[in-house]
mmCIF file of N, CA, C and O in Angstrom:
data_model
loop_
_atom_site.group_PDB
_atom_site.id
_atom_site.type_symbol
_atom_site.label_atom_id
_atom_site.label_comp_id
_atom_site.label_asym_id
_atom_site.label_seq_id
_atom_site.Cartn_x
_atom_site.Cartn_y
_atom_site.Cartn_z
ATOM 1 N N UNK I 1 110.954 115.221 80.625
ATOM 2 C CA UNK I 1 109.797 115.819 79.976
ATOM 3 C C UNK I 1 108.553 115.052 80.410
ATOM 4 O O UNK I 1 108.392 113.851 80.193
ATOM 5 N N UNK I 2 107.743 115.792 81.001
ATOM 6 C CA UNK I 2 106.747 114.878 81.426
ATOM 7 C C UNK I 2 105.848 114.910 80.488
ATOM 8 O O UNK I 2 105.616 115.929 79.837
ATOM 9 N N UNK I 3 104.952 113.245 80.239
ATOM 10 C CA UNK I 3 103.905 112.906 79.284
ATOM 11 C C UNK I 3 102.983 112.424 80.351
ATOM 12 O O UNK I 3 103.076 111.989 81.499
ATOM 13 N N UNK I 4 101.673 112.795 79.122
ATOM 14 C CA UNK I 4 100.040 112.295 79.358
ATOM 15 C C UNK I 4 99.571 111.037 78.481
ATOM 16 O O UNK I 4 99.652 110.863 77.265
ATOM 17 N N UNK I 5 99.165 110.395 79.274
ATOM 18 C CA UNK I 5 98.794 109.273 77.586
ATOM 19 C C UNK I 5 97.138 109.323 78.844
ATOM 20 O O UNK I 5 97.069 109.525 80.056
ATOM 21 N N UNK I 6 95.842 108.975 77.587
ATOM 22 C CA UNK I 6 95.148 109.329 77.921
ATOM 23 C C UNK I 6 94.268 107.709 77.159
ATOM 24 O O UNK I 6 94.063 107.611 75.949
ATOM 25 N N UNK I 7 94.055 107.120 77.707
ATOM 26 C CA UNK I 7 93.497 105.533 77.927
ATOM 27 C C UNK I 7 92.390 105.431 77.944
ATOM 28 O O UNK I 7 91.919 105.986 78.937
ATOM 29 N N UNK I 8 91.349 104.779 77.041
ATOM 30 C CA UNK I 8 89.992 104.591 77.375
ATOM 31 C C UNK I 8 90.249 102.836 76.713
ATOM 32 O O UNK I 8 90.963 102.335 75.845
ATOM 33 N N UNK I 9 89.041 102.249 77.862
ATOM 34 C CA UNK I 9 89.253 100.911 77.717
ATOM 35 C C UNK I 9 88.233 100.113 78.391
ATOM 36 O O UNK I 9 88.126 100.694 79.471
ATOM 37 N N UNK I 10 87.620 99.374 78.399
ATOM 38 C CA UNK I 10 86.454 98.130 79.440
ATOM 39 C C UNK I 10 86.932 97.972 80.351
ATOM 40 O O UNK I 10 88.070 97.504 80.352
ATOM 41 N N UNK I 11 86.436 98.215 81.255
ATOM 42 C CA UNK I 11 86.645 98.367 82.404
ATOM 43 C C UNK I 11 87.509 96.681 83.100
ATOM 44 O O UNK I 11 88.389 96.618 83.959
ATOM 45 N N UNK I 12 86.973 95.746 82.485
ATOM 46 C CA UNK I 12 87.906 94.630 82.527
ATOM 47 C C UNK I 12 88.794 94.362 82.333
ATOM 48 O O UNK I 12 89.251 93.405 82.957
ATOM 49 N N UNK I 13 89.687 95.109 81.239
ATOM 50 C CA UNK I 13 90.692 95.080 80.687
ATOM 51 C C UNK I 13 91.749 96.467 81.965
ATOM 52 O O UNK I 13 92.908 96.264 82.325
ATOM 53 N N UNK I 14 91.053 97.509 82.306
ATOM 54 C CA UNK I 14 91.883 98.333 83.185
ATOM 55 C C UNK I 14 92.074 97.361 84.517
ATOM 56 O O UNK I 14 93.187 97.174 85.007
ATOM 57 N N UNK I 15 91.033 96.847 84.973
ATOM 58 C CA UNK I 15 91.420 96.142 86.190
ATOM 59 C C UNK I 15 92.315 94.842 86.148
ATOM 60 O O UNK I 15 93.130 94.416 86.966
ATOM 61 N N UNK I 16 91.920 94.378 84.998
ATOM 62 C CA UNK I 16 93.420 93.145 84.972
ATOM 63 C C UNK I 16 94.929 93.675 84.994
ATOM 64 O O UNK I 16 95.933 93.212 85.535
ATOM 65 N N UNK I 17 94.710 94.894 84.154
ATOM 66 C CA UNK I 17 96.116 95.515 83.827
ATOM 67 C C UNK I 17 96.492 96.283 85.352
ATOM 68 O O UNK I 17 97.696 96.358 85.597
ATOM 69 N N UNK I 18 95.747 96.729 86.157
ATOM 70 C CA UNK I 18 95.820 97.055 87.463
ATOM 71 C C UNK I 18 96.217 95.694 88.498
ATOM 72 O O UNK I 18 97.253 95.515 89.138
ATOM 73 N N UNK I 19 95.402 95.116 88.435
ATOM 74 C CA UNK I 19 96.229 93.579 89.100
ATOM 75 C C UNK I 19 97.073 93.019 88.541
ATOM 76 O O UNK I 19 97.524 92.115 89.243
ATOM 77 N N UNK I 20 97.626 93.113 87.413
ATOM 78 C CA UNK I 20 99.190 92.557 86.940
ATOM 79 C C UNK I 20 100.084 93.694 87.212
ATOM 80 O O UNK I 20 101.264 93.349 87.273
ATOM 81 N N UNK I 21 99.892 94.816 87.374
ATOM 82 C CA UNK I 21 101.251 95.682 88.224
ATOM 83 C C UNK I 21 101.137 96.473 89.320
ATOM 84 O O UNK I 21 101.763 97.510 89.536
ATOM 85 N N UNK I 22 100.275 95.927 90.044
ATOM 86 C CA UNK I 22 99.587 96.185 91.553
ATOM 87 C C UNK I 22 99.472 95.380 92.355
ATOM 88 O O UNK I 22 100.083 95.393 93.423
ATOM 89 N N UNK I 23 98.613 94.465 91.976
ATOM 90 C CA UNK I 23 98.452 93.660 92.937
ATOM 91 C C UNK I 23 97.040 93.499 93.872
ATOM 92 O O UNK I 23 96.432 94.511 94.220
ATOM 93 N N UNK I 24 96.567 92.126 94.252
ATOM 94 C CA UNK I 24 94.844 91.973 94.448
ATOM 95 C C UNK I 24 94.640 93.085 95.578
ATOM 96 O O UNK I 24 93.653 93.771 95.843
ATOM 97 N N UNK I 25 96.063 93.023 96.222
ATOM 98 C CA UNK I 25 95.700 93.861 98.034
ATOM 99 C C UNK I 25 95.506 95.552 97.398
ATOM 100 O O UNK I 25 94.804 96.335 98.037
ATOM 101 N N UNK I 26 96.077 95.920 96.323
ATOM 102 C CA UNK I 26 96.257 97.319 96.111
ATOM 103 C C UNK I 26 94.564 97.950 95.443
ATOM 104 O O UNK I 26 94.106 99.063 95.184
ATOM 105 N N UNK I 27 94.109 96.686 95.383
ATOM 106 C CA UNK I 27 92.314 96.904 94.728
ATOM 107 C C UNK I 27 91.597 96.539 95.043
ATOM 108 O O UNK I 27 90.600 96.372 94.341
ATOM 109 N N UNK I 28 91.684 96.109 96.596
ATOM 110 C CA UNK I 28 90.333 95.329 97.104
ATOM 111 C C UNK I 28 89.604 96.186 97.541
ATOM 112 O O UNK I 28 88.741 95.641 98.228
ATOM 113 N N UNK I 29 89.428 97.748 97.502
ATOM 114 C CA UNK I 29 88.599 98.456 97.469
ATOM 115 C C UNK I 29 87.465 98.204 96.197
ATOM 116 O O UNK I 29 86.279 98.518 96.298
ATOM 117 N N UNK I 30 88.030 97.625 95.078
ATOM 118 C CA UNK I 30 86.713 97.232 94.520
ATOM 119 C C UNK I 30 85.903 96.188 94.279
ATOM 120 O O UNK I 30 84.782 96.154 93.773
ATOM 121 N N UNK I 31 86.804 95.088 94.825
ATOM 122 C CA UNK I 31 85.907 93.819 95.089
ATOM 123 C C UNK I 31 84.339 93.682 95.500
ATOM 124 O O UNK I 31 84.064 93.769 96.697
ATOM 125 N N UNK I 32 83.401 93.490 94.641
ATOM 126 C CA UNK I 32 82.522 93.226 95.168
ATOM 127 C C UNK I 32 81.642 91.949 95.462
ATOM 128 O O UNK I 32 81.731 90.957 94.739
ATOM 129 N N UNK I 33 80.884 91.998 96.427
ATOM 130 C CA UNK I 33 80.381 90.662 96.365
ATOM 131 C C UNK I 33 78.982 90.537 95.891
ATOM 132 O O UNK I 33 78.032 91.198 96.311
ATOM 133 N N UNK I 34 78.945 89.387 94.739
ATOM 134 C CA UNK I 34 77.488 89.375 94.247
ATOM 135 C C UNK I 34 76.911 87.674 94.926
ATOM 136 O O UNK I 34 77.597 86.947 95.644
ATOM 137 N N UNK I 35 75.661 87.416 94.495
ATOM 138 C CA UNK I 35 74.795 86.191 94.477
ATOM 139 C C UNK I 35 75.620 84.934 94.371
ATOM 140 O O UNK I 35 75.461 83.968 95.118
ATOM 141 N N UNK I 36 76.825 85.022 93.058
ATOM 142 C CA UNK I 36 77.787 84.363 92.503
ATOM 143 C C UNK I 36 79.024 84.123 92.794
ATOM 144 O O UNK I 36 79.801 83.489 92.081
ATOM 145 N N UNK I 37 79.392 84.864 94.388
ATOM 146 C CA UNK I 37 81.104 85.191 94.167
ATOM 147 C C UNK I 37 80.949 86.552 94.275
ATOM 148 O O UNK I 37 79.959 87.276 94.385
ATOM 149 N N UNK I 38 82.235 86.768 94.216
ATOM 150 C CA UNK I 38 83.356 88.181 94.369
ATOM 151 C C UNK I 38 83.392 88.558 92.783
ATOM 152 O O UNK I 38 83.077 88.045 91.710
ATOM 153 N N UNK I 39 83.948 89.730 93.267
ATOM 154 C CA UNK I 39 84.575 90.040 91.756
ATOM 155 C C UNK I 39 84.794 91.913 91.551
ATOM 156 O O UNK I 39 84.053 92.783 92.009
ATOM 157 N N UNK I 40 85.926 92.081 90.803
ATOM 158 C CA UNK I 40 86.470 93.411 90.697
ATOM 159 C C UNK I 40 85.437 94.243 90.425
ATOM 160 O O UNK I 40 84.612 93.751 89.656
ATOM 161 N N UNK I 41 85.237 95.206 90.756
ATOM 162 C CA UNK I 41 84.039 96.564 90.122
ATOM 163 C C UNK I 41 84.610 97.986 89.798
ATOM 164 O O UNK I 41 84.791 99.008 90.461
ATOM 165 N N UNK I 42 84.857 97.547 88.251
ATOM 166 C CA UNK I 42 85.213 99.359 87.803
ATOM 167 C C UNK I 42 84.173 100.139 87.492
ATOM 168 O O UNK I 42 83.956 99.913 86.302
ATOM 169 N N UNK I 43 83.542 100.788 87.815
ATOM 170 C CA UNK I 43 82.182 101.989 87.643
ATOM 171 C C UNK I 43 82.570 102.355 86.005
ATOM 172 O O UNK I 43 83.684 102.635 85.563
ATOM 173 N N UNK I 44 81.300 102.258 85.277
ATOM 174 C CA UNK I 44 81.420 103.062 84.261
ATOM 175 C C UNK I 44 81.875 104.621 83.671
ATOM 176 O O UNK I 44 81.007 105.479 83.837
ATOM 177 N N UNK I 45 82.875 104.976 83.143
ATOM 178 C CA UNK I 45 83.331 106.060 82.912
ATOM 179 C C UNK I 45 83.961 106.477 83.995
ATOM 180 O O UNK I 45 83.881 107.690 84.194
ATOM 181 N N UNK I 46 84.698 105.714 84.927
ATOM 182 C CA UNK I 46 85.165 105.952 86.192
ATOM 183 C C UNK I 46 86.931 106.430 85.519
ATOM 184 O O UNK I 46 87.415 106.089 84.439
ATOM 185 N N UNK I 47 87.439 107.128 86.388
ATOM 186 C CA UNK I 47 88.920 107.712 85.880
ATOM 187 C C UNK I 47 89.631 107.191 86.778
ATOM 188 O O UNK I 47 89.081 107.277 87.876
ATOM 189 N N UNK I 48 90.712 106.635 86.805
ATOM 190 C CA UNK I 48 92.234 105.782 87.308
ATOM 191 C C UNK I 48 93.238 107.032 86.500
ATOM 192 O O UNK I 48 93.123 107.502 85.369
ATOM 193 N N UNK I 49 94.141 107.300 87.481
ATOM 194 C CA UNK I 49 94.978 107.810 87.315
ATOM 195 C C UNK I 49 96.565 106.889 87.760
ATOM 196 O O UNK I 49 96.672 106.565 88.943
ATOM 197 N N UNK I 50 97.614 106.549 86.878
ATOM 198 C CA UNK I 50 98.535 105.889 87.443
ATOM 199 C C UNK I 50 99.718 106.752 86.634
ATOM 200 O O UNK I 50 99.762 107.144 85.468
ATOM 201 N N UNK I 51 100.841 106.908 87.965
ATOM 202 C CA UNK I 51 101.812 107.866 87.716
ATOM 203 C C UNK I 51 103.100 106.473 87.767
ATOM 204 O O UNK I 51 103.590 105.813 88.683
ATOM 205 N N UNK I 52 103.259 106.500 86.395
ATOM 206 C CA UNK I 52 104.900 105.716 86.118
ATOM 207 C C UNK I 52 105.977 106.263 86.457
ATOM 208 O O UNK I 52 106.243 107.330 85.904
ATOM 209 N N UNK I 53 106.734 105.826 87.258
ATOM 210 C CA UNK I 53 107.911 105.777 87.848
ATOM 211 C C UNK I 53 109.038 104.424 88.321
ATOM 212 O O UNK I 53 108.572 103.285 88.345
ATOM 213 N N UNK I 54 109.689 104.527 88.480
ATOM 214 C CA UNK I 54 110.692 103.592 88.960
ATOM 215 C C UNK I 54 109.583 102.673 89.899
ATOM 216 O O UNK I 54 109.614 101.464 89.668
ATOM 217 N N UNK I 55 108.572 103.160 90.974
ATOM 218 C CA UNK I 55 107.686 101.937 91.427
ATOM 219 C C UNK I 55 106.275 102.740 91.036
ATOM 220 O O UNK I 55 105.820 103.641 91.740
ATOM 221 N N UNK I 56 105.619 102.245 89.729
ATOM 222 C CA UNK I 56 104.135 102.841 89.576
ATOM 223 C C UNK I 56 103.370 102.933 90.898
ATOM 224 O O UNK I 56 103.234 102.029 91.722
ATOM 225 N N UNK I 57 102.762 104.522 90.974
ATOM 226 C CA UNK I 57 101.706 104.591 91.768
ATOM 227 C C UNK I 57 100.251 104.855 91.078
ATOM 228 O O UNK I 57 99.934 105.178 89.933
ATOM 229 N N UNK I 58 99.314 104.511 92.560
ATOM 230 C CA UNK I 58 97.952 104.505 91.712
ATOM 231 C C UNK I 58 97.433 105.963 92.471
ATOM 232 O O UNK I 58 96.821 105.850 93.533
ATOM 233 N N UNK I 59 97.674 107.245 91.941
ATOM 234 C CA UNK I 59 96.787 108.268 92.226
ATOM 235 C C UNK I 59 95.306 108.277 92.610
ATOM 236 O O UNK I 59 94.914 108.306 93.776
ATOM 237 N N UNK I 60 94.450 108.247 91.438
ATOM 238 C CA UNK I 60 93.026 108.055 91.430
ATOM 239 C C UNK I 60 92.806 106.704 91.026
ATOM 240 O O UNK I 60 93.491 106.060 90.232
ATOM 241 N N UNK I 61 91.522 106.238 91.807
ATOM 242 C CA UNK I 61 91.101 104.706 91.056
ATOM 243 C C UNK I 61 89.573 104.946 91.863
ATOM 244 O O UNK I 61 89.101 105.312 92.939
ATOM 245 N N UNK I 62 89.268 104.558 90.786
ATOM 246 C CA UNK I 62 87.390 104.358 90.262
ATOM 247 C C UNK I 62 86.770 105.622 90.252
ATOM 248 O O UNK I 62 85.545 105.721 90.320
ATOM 249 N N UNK I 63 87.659 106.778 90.160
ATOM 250 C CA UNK I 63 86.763 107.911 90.790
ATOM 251 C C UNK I 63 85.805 108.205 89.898
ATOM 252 O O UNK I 63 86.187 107.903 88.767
ATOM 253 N N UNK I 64 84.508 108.755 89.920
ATOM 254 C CA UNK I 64 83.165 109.107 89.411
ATOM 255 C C UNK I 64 83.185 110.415 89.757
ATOM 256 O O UNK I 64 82.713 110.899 88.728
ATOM 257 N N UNK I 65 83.433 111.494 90.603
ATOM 258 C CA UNK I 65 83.412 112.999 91.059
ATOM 259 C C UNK I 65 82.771 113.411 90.038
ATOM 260 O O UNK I 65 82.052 114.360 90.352
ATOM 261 N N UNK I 66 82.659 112.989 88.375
ATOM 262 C CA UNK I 66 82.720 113.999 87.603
ATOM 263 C C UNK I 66 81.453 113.853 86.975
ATOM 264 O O UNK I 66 80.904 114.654 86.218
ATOM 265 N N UNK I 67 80.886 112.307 87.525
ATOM 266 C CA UNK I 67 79.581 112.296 86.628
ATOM 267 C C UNK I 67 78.090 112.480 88.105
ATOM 268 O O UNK I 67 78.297 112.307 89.306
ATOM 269 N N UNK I 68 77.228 112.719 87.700
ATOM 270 C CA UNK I 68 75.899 112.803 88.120
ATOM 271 C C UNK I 68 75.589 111.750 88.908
ATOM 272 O O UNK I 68 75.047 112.102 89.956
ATOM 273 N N UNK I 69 75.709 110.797 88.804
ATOM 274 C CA UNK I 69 75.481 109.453 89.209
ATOM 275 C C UNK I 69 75.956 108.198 88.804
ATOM 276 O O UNK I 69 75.854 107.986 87.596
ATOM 277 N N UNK I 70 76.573 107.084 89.661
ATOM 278 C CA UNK I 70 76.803 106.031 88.886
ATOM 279 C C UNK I 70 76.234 105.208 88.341
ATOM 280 O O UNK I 70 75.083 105.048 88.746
ATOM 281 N N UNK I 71 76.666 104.361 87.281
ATOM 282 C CA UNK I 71 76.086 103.353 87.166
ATOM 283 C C UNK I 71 76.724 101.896 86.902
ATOM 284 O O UNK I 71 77.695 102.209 86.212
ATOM 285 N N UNK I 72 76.760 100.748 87.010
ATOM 286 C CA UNK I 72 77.418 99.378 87.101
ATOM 287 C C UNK I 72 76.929 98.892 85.560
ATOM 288 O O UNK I 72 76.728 97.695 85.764
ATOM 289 N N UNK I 73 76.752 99.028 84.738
ATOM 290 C CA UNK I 73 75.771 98.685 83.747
ATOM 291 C C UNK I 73 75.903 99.373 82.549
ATOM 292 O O UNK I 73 75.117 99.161 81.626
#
């Protein structure tokens, strides 16, 4: 029977939980680099999609398609 669970969360908290069953190489598409260092970048109101299975995959990650414009902030 397939389920939806439908997750809203800080964006800090999705990307840790993404690097504890992924892994840094599976997200260095969002690494960014600031003034300070590196560091993960989830876009606000951005949608991750992850399909559980015997090895979780990551469908969608950071996508925005749905809003007007982004914003970091």
């Amino acid at each position: 029977i397939p389920q939806h669970i439908v997750l809203v969360s800080h964006g800090g908290a999705i990307v840790d939980f993404l690097r504890n069953v992924f892994g840094d190489e599976a997200l260095a598409q969002l690494k960014t680099r600031y003034a300070d260092g590196e560091d993960y970048q989830m876009l606000n109101c951005s949608i991750n999609t992850i399909v559980f299975q015997k090895e979780p995959v990551i469908e969608l990650l950071n996508c925005i398609k749905h809003l007007e414009s982004a914003s970091e902030h």
